PDB file of C-alpha atoms in Angstrom:
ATOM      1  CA  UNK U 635     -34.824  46.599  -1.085  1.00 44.00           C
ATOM      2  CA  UNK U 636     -33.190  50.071  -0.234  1.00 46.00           C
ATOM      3  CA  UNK U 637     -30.385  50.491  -2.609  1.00 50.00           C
ATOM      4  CA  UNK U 638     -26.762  50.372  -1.046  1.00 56.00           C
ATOM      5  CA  UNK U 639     -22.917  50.559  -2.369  1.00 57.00           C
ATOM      6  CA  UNK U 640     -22.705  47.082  -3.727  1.00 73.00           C
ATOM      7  CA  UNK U 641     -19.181  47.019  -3.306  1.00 79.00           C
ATOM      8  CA  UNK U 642     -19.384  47.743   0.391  1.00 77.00           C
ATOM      9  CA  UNK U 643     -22.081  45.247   0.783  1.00 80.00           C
ATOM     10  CA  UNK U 644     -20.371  42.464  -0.807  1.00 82.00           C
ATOM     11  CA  UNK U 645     -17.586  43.011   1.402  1.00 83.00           C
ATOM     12  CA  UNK U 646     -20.080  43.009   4.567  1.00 83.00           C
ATOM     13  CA  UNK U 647     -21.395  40.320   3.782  1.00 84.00           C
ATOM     14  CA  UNK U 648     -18.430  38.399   3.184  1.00 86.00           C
ATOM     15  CA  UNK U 649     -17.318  39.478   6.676  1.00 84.00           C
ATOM     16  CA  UNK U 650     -20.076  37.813   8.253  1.00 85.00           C
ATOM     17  CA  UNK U 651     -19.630  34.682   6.270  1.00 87.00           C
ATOM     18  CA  UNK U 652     -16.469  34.250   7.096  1.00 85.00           C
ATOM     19  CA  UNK U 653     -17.514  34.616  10.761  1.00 82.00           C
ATOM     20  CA  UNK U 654     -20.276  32.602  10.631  1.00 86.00           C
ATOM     21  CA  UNK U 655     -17.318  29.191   9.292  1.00 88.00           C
ATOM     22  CA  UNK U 656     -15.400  30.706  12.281  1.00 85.00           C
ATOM     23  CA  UNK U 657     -18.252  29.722  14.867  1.00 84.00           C
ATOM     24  CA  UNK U 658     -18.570  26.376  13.284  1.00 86.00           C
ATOM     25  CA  UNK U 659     -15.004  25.675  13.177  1.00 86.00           C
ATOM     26  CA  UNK U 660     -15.422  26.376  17.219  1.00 84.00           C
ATOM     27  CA  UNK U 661     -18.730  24.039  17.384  1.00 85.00           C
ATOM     28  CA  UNK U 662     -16.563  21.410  15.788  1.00 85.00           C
ATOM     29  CA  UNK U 663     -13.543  21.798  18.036  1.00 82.00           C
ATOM     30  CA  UNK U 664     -15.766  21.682  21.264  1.00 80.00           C
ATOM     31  CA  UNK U 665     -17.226  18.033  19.319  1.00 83.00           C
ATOM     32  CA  UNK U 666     -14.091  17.008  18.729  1.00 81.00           C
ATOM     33  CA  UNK U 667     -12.589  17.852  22.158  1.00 74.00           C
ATOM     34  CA  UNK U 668     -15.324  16.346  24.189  1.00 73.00           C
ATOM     35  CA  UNK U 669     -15.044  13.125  22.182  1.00 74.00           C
ATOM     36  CA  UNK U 670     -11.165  12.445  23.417  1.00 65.00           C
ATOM     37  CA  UNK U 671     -11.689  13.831  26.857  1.00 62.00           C
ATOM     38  CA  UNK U 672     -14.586  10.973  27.696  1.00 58.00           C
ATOM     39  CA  UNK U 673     -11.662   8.741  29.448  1.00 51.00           C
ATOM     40  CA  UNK U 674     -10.134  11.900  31.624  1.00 51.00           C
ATOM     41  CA  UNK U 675     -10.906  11.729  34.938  1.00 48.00           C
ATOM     42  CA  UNK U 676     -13.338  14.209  36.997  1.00 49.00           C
ATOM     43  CA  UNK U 677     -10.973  16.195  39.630  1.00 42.00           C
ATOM     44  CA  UNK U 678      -8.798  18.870  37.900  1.00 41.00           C
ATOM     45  CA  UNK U 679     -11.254  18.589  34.997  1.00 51.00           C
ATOM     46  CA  UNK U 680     -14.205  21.304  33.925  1.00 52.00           C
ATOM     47  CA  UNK U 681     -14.186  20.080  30.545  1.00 62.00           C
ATOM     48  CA  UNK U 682     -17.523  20.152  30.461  1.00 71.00           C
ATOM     49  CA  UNK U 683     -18.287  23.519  30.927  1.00 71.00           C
ATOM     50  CA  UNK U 684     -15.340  24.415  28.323  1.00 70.00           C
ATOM     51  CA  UNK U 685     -17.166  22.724  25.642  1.00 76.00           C
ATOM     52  CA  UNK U 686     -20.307  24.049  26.770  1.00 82.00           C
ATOM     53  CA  UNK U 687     -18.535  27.403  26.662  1.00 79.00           C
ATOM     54  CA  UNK U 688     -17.484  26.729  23.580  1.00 80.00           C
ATOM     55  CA  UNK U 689     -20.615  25.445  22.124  1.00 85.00           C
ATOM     56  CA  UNK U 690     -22.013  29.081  23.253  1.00 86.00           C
ATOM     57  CA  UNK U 691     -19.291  31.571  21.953  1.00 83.00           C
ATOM     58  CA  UNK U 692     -19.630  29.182  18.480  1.00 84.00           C
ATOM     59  CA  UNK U 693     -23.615  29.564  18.246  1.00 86.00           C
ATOM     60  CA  UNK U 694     -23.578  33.275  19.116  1.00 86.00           C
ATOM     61  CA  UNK U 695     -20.713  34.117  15.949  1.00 85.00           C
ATOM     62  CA  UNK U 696     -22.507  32.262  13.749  1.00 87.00           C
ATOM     63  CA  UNK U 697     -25.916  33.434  14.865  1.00 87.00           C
ATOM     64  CA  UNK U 698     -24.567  37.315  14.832  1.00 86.00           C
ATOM     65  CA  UNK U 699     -22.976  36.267  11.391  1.00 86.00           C
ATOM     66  CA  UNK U 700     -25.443  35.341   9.522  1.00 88.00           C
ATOM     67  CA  UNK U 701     -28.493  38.008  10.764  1.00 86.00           C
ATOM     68  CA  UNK U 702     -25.249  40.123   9.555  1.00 86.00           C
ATOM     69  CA  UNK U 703     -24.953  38.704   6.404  1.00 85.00           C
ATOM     70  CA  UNK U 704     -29.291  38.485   5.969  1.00 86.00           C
ATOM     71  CA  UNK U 705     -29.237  42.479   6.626  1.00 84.00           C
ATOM     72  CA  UNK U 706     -26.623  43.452   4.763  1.00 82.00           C
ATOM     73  CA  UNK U 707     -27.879  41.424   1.806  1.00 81.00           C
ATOM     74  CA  UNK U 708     -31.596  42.068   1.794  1.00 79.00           C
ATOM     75  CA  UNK U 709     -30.979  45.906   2.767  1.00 78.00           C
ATOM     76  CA  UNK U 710     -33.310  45.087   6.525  1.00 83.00           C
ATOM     77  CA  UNK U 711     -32.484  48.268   8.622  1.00 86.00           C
ATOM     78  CA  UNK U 712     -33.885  45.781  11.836  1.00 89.00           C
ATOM     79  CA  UNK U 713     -31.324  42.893  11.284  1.00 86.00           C
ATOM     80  CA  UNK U 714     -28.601  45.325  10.885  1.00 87.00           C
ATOM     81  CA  UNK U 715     -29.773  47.337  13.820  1.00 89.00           C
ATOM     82  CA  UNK U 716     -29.622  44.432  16.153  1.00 90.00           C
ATOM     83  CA  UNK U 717     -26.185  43.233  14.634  1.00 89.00           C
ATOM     84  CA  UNK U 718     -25.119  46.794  15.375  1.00 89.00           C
ATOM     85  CA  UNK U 719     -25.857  46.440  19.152  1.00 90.00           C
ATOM     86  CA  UNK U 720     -24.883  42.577  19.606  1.00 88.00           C
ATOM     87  CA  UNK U 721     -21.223  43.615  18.005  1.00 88.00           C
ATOM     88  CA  UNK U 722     -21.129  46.787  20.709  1.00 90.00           C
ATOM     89  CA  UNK U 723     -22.680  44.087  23.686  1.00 90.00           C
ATOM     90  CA  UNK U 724     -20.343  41.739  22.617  1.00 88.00           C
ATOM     91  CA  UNK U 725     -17.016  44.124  22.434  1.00 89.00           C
ATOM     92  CA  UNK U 726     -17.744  45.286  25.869  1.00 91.00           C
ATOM     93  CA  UNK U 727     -18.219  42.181  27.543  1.00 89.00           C
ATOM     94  CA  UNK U 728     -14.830  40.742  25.843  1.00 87.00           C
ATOM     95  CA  UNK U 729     -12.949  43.614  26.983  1.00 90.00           C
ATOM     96  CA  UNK U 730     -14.227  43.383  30.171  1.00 91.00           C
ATOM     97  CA  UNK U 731     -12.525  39.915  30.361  1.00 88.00           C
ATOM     98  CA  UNK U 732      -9.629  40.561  28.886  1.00 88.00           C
ATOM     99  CA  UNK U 733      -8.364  43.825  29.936  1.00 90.00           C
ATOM    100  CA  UNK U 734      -8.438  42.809  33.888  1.00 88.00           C
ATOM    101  CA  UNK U 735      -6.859  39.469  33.567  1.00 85.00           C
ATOM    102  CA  UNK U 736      -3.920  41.342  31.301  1.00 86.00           C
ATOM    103  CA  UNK U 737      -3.610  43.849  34.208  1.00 87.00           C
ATOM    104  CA  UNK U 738      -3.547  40.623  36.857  1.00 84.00           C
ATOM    105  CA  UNK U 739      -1.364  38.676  34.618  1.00 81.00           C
ATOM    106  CA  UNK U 740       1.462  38.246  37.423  1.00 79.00           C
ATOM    107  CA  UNK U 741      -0.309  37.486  39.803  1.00 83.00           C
ATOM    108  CA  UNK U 742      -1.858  34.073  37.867  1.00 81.00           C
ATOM    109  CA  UNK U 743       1.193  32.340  38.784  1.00 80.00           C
ATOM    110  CA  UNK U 744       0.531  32.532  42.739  1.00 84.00           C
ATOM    111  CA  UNK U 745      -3.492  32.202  42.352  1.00 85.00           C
ATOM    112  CA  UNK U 746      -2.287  28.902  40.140  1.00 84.00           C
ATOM    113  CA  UNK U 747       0.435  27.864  42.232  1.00 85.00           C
ATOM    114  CA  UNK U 748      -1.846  28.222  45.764  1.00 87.00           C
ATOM    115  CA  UNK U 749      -4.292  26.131  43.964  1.00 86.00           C
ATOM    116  CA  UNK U 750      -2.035  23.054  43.300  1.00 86.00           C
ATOM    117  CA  UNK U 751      -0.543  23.360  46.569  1.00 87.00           C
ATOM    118  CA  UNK U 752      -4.331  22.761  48.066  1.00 87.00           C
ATOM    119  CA  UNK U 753      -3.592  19.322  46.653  1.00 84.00           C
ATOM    120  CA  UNK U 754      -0.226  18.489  48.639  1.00 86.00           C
ATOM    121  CA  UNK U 755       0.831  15.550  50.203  1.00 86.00           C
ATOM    122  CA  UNK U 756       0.007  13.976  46.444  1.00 85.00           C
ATOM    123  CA  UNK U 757       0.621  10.575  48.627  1.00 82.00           C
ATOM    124  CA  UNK U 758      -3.104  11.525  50.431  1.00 84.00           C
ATOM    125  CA  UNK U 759      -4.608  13.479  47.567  1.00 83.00           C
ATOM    126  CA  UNK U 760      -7.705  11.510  45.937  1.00 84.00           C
ATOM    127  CA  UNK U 761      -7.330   8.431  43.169  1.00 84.00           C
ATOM    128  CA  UNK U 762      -8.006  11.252  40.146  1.00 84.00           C
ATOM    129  CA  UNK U 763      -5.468  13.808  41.930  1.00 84.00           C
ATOM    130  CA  UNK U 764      -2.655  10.864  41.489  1.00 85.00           C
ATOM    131  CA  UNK U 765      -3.127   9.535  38.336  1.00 85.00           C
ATOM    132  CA  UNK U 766      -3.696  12.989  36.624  1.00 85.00           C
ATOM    133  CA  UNK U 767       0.078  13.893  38.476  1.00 85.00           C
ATOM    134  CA  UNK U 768       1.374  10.735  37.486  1.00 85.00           C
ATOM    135  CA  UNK U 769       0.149  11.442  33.890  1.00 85.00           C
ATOM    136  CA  UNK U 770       1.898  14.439  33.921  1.00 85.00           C
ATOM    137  CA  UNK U 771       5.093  13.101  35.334  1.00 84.00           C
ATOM    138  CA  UNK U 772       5.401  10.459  32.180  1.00 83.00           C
ATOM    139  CA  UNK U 773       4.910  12.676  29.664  1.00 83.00           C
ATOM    140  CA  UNK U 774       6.874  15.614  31.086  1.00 82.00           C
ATOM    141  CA  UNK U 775       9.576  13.978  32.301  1.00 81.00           C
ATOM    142  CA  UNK U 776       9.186  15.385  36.033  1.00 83.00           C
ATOM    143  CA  UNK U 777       8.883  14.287  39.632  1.00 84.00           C
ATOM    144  CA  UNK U 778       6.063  16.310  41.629  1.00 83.00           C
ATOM    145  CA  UNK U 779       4.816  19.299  41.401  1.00 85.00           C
ATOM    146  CA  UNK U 780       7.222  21.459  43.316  1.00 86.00           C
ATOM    147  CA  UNK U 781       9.442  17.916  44.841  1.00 83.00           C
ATOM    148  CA  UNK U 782       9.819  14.663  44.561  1.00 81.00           C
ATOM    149  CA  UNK U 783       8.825  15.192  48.409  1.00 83.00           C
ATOM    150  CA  UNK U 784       5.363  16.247  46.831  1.00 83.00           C
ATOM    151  CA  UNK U 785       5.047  12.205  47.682  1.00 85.00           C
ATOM    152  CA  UNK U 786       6.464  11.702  51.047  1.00 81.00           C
ATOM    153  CA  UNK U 787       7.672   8.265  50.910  1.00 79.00           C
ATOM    154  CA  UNK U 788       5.790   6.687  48.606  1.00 79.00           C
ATOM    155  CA  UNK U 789       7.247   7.893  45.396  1.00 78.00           C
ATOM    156  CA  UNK U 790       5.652   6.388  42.349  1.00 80.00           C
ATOM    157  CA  UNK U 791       6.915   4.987  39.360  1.00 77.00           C
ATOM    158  CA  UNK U 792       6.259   7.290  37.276  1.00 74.00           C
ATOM    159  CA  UNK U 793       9.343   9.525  38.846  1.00 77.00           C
ATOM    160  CA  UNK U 794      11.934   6.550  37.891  1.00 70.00           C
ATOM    161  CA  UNK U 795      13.326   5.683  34.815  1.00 58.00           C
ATOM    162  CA  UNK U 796      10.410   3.797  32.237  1.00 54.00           C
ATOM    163  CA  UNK U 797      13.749   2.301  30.697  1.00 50.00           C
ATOM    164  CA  UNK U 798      17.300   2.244  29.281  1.00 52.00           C
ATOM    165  CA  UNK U 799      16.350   5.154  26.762  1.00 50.00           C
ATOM    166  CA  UNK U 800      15.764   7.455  29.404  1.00 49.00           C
ATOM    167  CA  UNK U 801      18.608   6.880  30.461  1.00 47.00           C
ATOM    168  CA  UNK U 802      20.543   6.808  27.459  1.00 47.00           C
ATOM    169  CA  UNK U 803      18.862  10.351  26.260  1.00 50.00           C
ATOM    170  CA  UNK U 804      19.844  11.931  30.133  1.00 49.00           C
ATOM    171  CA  UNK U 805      15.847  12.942  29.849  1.00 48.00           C
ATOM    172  CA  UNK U 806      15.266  10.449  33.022  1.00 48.00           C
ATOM    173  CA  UNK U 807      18.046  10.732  36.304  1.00 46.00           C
ATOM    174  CA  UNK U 808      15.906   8.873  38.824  1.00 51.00           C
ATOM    175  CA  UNK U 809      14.516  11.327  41.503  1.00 50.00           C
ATOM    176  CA  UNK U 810      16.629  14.317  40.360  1.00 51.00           C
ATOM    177  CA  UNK U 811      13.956  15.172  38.024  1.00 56.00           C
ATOM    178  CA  UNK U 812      12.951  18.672  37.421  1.00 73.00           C
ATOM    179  CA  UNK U 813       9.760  19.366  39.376  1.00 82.00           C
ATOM    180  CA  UNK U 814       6.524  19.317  37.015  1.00 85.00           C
ATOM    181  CA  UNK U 815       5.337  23.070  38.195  1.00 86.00           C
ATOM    182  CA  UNK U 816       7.416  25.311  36.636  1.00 86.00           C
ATOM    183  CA  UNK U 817       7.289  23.511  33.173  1.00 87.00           C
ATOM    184  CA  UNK U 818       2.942  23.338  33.867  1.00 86.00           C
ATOM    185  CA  UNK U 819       3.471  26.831  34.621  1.00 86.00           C
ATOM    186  CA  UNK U 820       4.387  28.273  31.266  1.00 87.00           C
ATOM    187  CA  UNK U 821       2.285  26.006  29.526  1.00 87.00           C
ATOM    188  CA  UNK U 822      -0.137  28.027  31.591  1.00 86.00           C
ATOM    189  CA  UNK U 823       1.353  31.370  30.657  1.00 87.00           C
ATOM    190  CA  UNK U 824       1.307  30.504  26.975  1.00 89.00           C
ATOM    191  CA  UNK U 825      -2.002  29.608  26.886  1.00 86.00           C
ATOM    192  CA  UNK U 826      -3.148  32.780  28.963  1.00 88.00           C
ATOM    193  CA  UNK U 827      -1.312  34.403  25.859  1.00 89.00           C
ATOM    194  CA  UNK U 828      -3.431  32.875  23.483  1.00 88.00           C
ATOM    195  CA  UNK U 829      -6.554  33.607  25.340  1.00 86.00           C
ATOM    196  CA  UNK U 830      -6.022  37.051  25.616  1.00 89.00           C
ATOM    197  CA  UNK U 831      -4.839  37.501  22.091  1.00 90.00           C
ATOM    198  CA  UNK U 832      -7.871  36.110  21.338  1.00 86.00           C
ATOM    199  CA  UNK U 833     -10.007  38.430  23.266  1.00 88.00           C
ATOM    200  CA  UNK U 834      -8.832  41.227  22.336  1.00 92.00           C
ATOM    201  CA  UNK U 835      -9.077  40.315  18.269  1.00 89.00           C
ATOM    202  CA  UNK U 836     -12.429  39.734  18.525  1.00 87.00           C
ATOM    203  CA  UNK U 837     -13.639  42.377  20.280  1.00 89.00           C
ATOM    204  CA  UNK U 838     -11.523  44.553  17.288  1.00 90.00           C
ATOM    205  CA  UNK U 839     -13.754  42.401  14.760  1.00 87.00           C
ATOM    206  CA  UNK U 840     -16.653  43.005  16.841  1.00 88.00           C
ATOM    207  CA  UNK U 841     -16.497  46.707  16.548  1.00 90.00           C
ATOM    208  CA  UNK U 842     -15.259  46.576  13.266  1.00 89.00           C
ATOM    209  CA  UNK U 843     -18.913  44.849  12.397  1.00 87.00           C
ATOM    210  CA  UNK U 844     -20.668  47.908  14.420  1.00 88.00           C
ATOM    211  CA  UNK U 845     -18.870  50.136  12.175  1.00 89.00           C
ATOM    212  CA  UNK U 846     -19.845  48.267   8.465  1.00 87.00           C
ATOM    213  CA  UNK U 847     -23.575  47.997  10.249  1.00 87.00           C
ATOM    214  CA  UNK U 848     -23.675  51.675  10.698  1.00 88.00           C
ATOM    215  CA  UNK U 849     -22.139  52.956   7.331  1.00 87.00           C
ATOM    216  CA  UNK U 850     -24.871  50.410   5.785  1.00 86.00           C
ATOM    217  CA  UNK U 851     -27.058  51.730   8.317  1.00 87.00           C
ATOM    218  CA  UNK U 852     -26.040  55.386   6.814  1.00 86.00           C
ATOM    219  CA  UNK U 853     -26.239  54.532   3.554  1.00 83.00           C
ATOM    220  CA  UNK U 854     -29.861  53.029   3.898  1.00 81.00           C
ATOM    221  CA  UNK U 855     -31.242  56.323   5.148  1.00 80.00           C
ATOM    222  CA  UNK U 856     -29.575  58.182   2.616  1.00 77.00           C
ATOM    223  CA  UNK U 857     -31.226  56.168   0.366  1.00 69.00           C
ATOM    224  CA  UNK U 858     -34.991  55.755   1.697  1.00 59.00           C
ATOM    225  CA  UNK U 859     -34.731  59.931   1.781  1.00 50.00           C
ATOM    226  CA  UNK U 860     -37.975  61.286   0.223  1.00 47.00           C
ATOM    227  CA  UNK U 861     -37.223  63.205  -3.306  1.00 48.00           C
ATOM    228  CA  UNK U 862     -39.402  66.472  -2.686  1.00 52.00           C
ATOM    229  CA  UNK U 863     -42.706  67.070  -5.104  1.00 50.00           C
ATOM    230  CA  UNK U 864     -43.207  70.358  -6.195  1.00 50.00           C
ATOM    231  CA  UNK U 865     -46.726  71.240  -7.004  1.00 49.00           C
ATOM    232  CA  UNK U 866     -47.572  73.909  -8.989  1.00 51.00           C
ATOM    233  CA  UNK U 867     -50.686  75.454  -9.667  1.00 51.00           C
ATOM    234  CA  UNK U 868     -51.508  77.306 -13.165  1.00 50.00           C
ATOM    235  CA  UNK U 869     -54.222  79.836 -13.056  1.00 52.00           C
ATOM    236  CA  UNK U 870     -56.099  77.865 -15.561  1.00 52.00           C
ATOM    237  CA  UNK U 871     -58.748  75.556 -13.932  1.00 51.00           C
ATOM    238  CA  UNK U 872     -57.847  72.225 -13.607  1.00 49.00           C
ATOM    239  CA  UNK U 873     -54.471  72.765 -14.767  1.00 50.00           C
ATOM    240  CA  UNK U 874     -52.002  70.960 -12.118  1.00 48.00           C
ATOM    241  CA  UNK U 875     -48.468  70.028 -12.734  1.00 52.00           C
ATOM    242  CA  UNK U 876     -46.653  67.815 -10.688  1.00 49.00           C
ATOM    243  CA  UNK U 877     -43.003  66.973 -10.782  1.00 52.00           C
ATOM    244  CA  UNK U 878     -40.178  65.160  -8.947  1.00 51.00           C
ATOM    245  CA  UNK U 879     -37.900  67.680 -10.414  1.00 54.00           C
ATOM    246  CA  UNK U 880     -37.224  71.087  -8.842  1.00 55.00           C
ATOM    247  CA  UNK U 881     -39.026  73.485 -11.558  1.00 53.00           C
ATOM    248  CA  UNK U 882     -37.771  75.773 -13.614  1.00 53.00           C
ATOM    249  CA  UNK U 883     -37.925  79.403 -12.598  1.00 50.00           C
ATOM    250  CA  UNK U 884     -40.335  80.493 -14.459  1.00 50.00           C
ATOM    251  CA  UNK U 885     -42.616  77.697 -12.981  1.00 50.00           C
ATOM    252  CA  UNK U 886     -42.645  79.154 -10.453  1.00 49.00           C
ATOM    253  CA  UNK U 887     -44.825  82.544 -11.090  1.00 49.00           C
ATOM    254  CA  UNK U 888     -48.661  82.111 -12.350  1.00 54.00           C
ATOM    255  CA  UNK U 889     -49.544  83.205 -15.707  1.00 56.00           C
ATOM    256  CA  UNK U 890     -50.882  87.376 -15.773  1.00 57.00           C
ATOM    257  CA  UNK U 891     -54.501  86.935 -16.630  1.00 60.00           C
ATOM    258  CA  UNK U 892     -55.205  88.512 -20.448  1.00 59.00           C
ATOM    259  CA  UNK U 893     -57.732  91.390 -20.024  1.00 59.00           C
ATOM    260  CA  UNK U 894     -60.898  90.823 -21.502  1.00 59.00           C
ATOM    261  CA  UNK U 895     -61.913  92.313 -25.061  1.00 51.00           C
TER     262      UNK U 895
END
């Protein structure tokens, strides 16, 4: 093994540890999240592919992790060399998600907002499109998405008061509720927020990793550099010296021959 600044090694490696509990935390959360969405229902719903998402971004950290970590420890120029490009493919693609959806930020709310409207009358939407509204109307306290007209005349129950403590608390006014959009709406903006904060911190960490892989990368070649041999020949047969020293300066002149007697 090619000898490298322990110091900056440890920390290297540590790094990719530390990423490599970060992809299983996200393995885990995708588990855990596809275990209490197997009652939703299937229209508004691609919870599937978000855990399989999920499951991806979590295999590839801890895959990129721990070659990291294997490179970095063992002193293997190919490991680090293909950590070194994965952290550049990966900083590029992220940024090429995040930076356009920060720059077409404002106009999520109309993209969103056309798509529920797709939906309307909720009175002739589908069984799913209904209950997932009325789901949202009990626990956010609102009455359609944009009215309580949303339901022609066939407003549900969920838009009255569930009981005297509604009442009591002013949360519940029968019909005058607040309409469920705008509330859904920053949820959505918050979480857009978090996504892109996200995105953009680990495509710094990414390139952070290309960075550590090439210093090691540096520091291996510095390393692996051959010492030169200097060879030096006496004028005496069969006399060699070799040395992995530079010579002395007198080395470097043969002998005068002594004149014969």
């Amino acid at each position: 093994m090619a000898k490298l600044n322990s110091c900056f090694q440890r920390l290297f490696v540590f790094f990719n540890l530390l990423f490599a509990i970060v992809g299983g935390v996200i393995i885990g959360l995708g588990l855990l999240g596809q275990f209490g969405y197997n009652d939703s229902t299937s229209e508004f719903e691609n919870q599937t592919k978000g855990f399989l998402v999920m499951y991806l971004v979590g295999g590839i950290t801890m895959a990129m992790s721990l070659l990291g970590a294997y490179g970095a420890h063992g002193g293997k120029r190919i490991p680090l060399i293909v950590f070194l490009a994965a952290c550049f493919i990966c900083c590029f693609g992220l940024l090429r998600l995040a930076v356009p959806t920060a720059m077409y930020r404002s106009e999520m709310k109309q993209i969103v907002e056309a798509k529920f409207r797709e939906v309307l009358p909720l009175n002739e939407a589908s069984t799913d499109v209904r209950q997932f509204t009325e789901r949202i109307q009990l626990n956010l306290k609102c009455c359609g998405l944009f009215s309580y007209t949303d339901w022609g005349n066939n407003v549900p129950d969920s838009c009255l008061c569930q009981g005297e403590e509604d009442q009591m608390e002013g949360t519940c006014l029968n019909i005058q509720y607040r309409t469920c959009f705008p509330i859904l709406e920053g949820y959505l903006a918050k979480a857009l927020d978090i996504v892109l904060g996200v995105f953009f911190g680990f495509a710094a960490l990414a390139l952070l990793g290309a960075v550590m892989s090439a210093v090691l990368l540096a520091q291996l070649r510095s390393s692996t550099v051959a010492v030169p041999v200097v060879f030096s020949v006496s004028s005496h047969p069969s006399t060699f010296d070799f040395s992995s020293h530079p010579p002395k300066y007198s080395k470097l002149y043969n002998e005068p021959e002594k004149p014969e007697k």
